Short mmCIF file of N, CA and C in Angstrom, two decimals:
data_model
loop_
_atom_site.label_atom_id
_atom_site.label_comp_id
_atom_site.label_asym_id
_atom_site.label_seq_id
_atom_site.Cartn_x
_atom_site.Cartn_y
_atom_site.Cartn_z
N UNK A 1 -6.02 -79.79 -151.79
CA UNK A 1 -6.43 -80.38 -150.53
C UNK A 1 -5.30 -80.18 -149.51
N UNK A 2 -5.52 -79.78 -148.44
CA UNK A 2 -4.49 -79.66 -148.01
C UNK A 2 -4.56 -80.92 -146.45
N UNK A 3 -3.81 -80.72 -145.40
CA UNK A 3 -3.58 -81.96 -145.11
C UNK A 3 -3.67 -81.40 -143.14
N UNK A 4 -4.93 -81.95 -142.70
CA UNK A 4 -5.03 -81.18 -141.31
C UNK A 4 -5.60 -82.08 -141.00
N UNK A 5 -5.80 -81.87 -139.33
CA UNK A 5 -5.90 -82.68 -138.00
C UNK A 5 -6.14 -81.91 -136.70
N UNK A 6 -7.09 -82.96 -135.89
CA UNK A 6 -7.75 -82.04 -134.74
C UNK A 6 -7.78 -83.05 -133.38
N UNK A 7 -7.53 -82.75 -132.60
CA UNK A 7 -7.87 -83.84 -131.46
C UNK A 7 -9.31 -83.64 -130.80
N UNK A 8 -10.15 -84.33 -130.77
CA UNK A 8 -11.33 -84.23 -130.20
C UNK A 8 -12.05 -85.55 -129.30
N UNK A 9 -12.43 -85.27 -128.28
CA UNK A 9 -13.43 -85.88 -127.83
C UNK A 9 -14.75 -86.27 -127.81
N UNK A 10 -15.30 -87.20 -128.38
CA UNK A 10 -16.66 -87.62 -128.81
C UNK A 10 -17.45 -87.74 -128.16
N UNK A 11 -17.34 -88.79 -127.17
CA UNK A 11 -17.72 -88.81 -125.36
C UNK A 11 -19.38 -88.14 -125.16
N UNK A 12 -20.29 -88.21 -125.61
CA UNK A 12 -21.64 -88.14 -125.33
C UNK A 12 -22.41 -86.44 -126.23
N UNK A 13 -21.15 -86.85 -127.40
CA UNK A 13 -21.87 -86.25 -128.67
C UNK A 13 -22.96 -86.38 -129.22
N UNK A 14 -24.40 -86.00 -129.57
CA UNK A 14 -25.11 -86.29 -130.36
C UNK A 14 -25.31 -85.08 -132.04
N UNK A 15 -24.85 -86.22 -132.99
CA UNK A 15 -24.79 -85.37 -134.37
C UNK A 15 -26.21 -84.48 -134.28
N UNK A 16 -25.69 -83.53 -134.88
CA UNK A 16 -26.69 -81.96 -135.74
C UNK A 16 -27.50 -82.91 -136.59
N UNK A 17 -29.08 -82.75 -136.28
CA UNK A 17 -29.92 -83.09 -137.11
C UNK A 17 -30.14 -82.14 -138.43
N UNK A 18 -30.09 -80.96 -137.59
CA UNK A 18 -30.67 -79.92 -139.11
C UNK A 18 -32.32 -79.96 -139.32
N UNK A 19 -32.82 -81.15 -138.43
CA UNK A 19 -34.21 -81.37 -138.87
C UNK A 19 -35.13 -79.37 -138.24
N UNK A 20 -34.55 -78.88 -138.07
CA UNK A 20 -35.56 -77.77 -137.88
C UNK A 20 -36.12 -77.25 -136.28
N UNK A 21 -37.19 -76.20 -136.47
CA UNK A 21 -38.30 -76.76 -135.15
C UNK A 21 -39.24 -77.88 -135.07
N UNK A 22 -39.70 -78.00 -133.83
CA UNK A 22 -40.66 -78.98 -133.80
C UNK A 22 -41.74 -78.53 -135.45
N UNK A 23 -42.25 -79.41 -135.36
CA UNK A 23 -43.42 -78.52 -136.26
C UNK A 23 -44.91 -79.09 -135.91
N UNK A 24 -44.84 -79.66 -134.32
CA UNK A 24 -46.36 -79.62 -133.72
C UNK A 24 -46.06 -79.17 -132.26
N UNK A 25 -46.97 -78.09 -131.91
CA UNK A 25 -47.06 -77.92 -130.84
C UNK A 25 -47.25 -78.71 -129.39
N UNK A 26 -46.77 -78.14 -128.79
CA UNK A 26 -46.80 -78.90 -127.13
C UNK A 26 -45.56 -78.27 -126.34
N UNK A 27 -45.44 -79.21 -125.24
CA UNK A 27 -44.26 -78.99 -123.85
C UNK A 27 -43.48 -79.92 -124.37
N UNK A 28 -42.20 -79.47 -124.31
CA UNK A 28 -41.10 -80.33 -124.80
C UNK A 28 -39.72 -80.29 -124.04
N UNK A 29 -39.35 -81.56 -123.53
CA UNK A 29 -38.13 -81.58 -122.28
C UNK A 29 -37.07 -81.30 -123.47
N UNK A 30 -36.01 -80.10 -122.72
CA UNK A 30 -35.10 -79.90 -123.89
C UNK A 30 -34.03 -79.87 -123.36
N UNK A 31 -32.82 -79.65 -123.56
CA UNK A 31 -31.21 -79.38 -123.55
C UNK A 31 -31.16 -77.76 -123.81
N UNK A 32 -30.32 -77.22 -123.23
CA UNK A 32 -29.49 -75.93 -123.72
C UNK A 32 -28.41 -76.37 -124.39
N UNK A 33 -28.28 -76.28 -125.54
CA UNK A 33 -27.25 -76.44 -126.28
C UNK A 33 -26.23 -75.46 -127.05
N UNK A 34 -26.77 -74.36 -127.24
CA UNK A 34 -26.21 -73.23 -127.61
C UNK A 34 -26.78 -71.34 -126.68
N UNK A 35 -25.74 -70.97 -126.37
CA UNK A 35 -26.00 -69.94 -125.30
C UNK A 35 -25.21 -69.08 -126.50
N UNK A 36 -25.88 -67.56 -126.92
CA UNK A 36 -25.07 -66.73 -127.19
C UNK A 36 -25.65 -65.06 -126.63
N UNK A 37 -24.70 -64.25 -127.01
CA UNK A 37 -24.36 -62.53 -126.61
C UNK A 37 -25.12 -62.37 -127.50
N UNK A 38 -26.08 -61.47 -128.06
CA UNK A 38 -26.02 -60.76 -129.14
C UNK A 38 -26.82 -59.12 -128.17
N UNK A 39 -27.08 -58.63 -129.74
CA UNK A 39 -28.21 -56.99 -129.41
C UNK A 39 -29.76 -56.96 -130.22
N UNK A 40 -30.77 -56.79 -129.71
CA UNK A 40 -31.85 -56.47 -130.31
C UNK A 40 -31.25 -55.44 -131.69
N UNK A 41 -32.53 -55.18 -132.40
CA UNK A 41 -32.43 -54.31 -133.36
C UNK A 41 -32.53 -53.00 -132.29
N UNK A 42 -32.71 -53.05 -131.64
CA UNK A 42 -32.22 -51.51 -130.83
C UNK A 42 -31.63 -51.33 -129.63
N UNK A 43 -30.59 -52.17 -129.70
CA UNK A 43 -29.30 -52.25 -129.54
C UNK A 43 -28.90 -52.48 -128.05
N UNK A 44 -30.31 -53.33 -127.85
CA UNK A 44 -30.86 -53.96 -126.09
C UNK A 44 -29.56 -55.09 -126.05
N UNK A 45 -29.05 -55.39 -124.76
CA UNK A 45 -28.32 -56.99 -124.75
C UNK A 45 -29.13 -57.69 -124.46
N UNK A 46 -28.94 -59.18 -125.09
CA UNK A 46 -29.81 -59.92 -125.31
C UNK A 46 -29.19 -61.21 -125.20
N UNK A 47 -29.40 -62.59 -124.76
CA UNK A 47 -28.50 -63.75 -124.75
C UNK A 47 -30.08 -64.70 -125.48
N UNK A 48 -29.35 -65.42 -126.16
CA UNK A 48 -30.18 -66.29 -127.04
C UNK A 48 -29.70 -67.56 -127.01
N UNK A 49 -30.82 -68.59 -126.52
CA UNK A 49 -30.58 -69.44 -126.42
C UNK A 49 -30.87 -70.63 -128.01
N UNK A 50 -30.54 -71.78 -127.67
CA UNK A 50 -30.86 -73.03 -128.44
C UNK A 50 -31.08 -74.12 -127.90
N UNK A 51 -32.07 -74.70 -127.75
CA UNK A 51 -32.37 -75.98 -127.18
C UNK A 51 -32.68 -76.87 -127.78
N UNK A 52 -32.61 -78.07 -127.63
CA UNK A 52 -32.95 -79.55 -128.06
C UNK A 52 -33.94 -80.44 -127.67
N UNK A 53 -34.91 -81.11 -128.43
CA UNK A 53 -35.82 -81.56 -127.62
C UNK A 53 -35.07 -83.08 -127.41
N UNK A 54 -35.42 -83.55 -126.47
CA UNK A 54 -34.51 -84.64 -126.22
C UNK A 54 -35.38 -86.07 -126.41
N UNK A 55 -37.27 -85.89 -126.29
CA UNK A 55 -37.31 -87.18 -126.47
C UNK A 55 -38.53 -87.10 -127.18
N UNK A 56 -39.24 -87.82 -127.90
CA UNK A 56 -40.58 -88.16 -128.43
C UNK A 56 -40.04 -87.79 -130.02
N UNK A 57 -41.50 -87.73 -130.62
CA UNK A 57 -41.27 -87.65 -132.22
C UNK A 57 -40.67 -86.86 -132.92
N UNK A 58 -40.73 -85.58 -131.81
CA UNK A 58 -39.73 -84.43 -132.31
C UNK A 58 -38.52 -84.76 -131.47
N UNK A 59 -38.01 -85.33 -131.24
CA UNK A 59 -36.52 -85.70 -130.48
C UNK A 59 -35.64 -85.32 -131.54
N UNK A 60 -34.70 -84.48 -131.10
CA UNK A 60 -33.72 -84.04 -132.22
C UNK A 60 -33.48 -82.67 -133.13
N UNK A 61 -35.02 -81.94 -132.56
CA UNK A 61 -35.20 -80.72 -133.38
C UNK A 61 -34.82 -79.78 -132.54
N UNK A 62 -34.71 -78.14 -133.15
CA UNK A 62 -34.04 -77.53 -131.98
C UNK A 62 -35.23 -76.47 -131.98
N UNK A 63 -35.27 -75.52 -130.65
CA UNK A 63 -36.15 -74.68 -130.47
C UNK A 63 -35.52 -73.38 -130.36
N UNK A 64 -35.58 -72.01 -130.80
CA UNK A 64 -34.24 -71.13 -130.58
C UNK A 64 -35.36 -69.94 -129.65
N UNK A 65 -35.18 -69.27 -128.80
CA UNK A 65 -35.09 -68.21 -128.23
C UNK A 65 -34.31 -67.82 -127.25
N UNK A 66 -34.61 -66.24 -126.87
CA UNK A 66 -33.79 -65.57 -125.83
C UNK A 66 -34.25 -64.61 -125.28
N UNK A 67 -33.54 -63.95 -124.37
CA UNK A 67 -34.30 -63.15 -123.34
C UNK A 67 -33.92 -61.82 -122.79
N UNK A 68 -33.97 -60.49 -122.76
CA UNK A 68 -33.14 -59.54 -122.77
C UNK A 68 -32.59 -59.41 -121.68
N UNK A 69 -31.44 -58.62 -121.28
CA UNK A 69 -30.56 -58.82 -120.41
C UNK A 69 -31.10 -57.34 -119.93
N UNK A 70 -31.51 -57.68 -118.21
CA UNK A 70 -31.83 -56.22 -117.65
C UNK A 70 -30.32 -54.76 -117.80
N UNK A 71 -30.54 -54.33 -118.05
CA UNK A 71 -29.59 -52.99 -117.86
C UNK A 71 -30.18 -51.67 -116.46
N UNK A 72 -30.76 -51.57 -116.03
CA UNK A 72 -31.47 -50.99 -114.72
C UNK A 72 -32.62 -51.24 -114.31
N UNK A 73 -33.03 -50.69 -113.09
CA UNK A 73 -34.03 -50.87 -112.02
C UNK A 73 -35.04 -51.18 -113.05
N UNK A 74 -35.35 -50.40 -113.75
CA UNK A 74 -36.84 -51.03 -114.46
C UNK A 74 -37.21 -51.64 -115.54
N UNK A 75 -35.78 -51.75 -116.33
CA UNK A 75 -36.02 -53.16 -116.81
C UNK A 75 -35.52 -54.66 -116.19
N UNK A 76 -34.98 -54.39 -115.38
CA UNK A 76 -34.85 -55.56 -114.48
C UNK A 76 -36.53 -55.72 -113.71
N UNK A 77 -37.12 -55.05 -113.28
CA UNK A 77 -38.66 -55.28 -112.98
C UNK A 77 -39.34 -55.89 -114.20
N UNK A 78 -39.52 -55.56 -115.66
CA UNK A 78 -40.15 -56.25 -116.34
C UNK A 78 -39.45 -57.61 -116.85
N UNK A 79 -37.72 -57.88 -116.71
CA UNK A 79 -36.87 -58.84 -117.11
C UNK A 79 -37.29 -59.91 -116.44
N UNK A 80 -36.70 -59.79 -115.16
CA UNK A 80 -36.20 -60.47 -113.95
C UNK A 80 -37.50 -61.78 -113.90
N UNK A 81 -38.97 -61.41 -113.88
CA UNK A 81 -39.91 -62.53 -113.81
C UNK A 81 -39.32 -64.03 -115.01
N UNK A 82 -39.26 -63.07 -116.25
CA UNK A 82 -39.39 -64.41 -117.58
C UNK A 82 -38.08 -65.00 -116.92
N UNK A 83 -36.70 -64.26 -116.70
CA UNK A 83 -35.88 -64.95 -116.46
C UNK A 83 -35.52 -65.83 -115.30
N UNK A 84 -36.91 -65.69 -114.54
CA UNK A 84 -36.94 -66.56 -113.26
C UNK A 84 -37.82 -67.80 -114.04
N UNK A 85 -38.65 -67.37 -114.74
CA UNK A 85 -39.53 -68.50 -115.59
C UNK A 85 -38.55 -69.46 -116.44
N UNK A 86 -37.30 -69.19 -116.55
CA UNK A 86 -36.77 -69.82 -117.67
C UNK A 86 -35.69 -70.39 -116.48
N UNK A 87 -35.04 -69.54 -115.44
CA UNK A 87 -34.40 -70.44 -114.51
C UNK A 87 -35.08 -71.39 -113.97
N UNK A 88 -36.06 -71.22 -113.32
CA UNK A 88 -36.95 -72.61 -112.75
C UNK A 88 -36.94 -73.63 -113.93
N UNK A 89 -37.34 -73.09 -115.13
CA UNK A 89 -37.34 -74.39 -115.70
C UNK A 89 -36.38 -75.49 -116.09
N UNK A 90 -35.06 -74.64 -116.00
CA UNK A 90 -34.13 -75.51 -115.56
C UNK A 90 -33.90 -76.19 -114.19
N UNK A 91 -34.62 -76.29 -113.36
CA UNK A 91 -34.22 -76.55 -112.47
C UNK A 91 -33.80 -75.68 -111.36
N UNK A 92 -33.84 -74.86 -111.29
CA UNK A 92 -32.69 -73.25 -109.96
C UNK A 92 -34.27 -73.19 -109.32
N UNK A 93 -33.87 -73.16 -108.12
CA UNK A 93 -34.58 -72.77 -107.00
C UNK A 93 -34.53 -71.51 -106.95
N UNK A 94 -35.16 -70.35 -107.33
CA UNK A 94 -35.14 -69.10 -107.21
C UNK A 94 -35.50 -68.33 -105.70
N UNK A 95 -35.84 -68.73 -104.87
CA UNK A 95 -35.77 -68.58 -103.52
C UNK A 95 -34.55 -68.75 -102.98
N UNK A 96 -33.31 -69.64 -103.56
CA UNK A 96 -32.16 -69.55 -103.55
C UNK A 96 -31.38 -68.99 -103.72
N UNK A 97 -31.54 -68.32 -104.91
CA UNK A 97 -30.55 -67.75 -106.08
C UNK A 97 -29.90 -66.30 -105.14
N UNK A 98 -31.05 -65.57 -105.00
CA UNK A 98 -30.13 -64.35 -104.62
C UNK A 98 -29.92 -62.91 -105.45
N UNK A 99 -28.92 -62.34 -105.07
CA UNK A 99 -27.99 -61.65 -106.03
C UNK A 99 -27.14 -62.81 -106.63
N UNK A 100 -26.96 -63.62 -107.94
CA UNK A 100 -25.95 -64.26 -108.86
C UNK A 100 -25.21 -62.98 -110.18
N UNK A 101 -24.59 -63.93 -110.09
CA UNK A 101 -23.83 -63.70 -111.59
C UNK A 101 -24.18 -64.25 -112.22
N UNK A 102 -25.20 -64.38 -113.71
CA UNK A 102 -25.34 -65.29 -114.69
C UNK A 102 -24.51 -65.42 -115.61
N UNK A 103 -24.20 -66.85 -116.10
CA UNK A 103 -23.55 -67.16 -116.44
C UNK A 103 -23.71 -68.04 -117.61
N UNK A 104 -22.87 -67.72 -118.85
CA UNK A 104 -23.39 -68.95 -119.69
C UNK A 104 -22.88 -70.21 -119.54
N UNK A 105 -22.26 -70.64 -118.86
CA UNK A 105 -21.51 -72.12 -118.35
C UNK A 105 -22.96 -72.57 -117.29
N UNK A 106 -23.71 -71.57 -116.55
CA UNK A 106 -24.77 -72.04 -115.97
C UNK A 106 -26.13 -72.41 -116.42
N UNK A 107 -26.03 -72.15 -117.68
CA UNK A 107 -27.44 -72.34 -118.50
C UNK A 107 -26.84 -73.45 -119.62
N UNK A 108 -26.01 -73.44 -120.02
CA UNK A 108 -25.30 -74.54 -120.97
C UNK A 108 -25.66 -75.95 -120.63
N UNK A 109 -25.94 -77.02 -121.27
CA UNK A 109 -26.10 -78.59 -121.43
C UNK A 109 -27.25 -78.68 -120.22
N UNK A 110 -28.02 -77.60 -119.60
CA UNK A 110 -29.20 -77.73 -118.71
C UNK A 110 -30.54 -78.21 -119.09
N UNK A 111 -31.37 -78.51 -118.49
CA UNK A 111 -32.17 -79.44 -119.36
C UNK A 111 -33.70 -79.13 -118.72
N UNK A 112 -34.55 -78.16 -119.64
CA UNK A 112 -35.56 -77.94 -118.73
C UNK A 112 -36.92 -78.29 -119.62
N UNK A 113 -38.14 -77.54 -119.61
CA UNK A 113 -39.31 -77.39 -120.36
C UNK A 113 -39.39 -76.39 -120.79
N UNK A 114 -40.16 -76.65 -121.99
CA UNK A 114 -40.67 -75.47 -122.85
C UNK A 114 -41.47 -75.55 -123.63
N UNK A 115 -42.73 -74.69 -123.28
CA UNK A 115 -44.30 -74.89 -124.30
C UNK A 115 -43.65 -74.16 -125.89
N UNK A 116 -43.94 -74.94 -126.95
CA UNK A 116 -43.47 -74.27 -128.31
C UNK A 116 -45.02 -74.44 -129.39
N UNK A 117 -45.10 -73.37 -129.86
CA UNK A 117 -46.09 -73.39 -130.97
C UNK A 117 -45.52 -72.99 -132.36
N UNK A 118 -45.35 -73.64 -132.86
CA UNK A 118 -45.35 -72.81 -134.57
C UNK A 118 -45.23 -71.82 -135.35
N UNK A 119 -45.01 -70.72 -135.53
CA UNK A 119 -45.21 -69.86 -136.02
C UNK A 119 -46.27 -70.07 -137.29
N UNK A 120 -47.69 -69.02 -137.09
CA UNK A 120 -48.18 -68.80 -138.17
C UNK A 120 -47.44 -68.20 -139.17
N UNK A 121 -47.32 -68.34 -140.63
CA UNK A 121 -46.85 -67.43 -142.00
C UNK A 121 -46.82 -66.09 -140.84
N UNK A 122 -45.14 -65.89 -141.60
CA UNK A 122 -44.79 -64.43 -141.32
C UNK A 122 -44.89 -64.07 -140.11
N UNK A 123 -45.37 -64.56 -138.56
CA UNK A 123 -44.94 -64.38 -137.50
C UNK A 123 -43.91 -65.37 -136.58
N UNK A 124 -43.70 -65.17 -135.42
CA UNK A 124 -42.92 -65.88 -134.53
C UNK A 124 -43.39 -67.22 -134.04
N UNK A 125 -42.59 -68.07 -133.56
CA UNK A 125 -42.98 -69.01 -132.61
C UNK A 125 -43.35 -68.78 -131.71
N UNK A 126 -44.65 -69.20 -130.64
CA UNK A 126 -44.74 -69.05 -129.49
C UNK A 126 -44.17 -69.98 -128.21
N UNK A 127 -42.84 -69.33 -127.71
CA UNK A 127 -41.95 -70.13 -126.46
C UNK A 127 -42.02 -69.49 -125.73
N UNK A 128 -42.44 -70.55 -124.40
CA UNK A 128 -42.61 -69.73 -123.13
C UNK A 128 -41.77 -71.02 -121.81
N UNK A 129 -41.16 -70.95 -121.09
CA UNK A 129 -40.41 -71.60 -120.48
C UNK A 129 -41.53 -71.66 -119.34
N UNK A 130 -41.42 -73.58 -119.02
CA UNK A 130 -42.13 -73.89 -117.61
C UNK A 130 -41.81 -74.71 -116.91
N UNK A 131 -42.15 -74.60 -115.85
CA UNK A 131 -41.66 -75.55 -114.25
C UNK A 131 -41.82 -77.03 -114.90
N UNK A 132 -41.03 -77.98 -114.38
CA UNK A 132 -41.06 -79.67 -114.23
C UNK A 132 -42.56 -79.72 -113.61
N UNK A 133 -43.25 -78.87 -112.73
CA UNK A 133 -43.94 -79.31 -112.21
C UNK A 133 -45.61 -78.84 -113.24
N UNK A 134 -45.26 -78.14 -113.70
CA UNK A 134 -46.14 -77.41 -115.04
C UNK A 134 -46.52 -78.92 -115.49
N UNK A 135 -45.17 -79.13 -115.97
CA UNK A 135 -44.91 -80.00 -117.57
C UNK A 135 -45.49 -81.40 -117.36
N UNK A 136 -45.41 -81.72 -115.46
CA UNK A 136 -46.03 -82.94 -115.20
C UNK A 136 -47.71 -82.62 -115.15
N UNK A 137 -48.04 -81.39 -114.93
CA UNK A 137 -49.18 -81.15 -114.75
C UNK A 137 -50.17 -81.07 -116.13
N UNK A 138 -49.21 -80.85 -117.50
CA UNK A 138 -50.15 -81.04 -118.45
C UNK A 138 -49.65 -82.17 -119.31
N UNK A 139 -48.56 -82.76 -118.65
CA UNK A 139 -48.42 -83.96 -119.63
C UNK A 139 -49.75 -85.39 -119.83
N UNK A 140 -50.46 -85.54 -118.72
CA UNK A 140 -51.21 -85.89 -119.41
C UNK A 140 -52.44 -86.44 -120.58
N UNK A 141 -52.67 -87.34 -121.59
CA UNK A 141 -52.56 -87.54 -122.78
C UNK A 141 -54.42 -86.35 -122.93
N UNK A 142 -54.82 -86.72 -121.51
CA UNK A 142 -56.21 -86.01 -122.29
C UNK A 142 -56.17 -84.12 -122.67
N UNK A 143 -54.92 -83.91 -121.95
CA UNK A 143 -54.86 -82.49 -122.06
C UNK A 143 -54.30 -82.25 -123.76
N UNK A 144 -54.88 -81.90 -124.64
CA UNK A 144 -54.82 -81.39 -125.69
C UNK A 144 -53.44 -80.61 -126.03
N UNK A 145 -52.80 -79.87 -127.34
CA UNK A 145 -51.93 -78.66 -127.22
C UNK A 145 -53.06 -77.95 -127.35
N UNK A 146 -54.23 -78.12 -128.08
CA UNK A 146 -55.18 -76.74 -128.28
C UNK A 146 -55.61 -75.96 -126.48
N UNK A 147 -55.87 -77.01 -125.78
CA UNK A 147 -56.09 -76.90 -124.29
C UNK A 147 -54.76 -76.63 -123.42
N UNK A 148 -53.59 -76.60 -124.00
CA UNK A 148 -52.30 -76.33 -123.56
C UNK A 148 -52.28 -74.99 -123.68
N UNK A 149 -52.63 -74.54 -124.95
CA UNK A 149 -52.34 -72.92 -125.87
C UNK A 149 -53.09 -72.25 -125.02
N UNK A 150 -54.68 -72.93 -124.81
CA UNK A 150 -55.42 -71.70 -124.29
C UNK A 150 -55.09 -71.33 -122.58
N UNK A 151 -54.52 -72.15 -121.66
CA UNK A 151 -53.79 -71.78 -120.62
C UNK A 151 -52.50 -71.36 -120.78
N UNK A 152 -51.87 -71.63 -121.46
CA UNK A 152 -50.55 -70.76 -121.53
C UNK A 152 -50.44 -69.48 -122.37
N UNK A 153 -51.44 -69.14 -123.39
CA UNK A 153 -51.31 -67.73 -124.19
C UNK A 153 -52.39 -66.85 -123.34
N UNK A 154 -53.27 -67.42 -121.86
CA UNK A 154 -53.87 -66.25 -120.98
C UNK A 154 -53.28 -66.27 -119.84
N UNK A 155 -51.79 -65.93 -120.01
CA UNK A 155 -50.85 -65.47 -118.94
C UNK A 155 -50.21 -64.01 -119.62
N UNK A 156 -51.01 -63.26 -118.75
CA UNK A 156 -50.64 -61.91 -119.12
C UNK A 156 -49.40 -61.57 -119.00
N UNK A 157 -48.69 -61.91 -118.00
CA UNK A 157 -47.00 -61.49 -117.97
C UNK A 157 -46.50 -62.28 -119.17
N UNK A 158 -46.74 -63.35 -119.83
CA UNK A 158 -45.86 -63.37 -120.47
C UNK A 158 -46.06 -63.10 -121.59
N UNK A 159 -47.52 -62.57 -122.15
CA UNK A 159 -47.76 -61.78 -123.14
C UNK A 159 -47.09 -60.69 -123.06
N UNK A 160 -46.73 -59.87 -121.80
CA UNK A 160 -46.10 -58.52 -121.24
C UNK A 160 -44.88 -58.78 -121.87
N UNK A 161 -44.13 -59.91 -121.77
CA UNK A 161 -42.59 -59.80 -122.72
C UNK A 161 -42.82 -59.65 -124.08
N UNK A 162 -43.69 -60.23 -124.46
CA UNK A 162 -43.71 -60.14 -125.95
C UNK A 162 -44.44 -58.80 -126.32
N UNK A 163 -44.87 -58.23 -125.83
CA UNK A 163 -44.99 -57.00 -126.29
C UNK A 163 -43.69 -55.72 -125.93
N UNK A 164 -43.02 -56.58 -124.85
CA UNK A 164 -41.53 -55.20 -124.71
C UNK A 164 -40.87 -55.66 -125.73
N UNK A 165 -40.74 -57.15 -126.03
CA UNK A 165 -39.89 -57.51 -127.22
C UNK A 165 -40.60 -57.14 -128.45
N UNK A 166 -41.42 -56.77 -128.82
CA UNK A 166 -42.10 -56.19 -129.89
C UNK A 166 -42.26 -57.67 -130.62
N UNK A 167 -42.84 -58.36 -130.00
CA UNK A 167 -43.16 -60.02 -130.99
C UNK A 167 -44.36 -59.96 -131.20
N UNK A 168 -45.65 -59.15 -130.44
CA UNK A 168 -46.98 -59.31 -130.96
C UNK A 168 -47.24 -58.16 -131.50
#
């Protein structure tokens, strides 16, 4: 055993559940909690996120996706929409924004929406990032997730990512 020590600040820590993904579908207010670099399997840049749902029965579980990082004019045309879909949902006024620098200090501890479904055996989860104003619009108790799914999986653009990402 040897004999070590760390100074840390606790200050509005919440412990690692480990509990998983959600495992029922719906819109879920979340946290960015983990931002990373990585590469597709073909060798695209890519930043991948981790989020937290912050309140209801799944409070505590995490949701993981990410989004490819444009490299020229035309993948920045098919990029640039989801990643305006995923800035709004944090909050960024994209009529604002501009030319930025993104940043992972700017997407970190941000706190937006996100529709999550399940993965059937052997495929992906379905995450699609949406406006506060979405999330008030189907939070309502009579709106179903089955009635959630079928307006949010007949949005052709964002079926359009998942087919550049090769997910369907």
């Amino acid at each position: 055993m040897s004999d070590w020590s760390f100074n840390a600040d606790f200050t509005g820590v919440t412990a690692a559940s480990g509990m998983g993904a959600p495992s029922e579908e719906g819109i879920y207010y979340v946290t960015i909690i983990v931002t990373e670099e990585t590469t597709t399997r073909a060798g695209d840049p890519r930043i991948r996120f981790t989020a937290r749902v912050n309140e209801g029965t799944m409070a505590g579980r995490t949701i993981f996706d990410g989004l490819n990082v444009p490299t020229d004019p035309t993948s920045a045309k098919k990029l640039l929409p989801f990643w305006g879909a995923f800035l709004a949902s944090l909050g960024y006024d994209l009529s604002k924004l501009g030319k930025k620098k993104l940043t992972a200090k700017a997407i970190l501890n941000k706190k937006g929406y996100v529709y999550y479904k399940p993965a059937p055996e052997g495929a992906y989860p379905k995450v699609k990032w949406v406006s506060k104003m979405d999330y008030d619009a189907w939070e309502p108790a009579s709106t179903s997730a089955s009635e959630m799914s079928e307006v949010i999986s007949g949005d052709d653009d964002m079926d359009a990512l998942d087919n550049v990402l090769g997910l369907n």
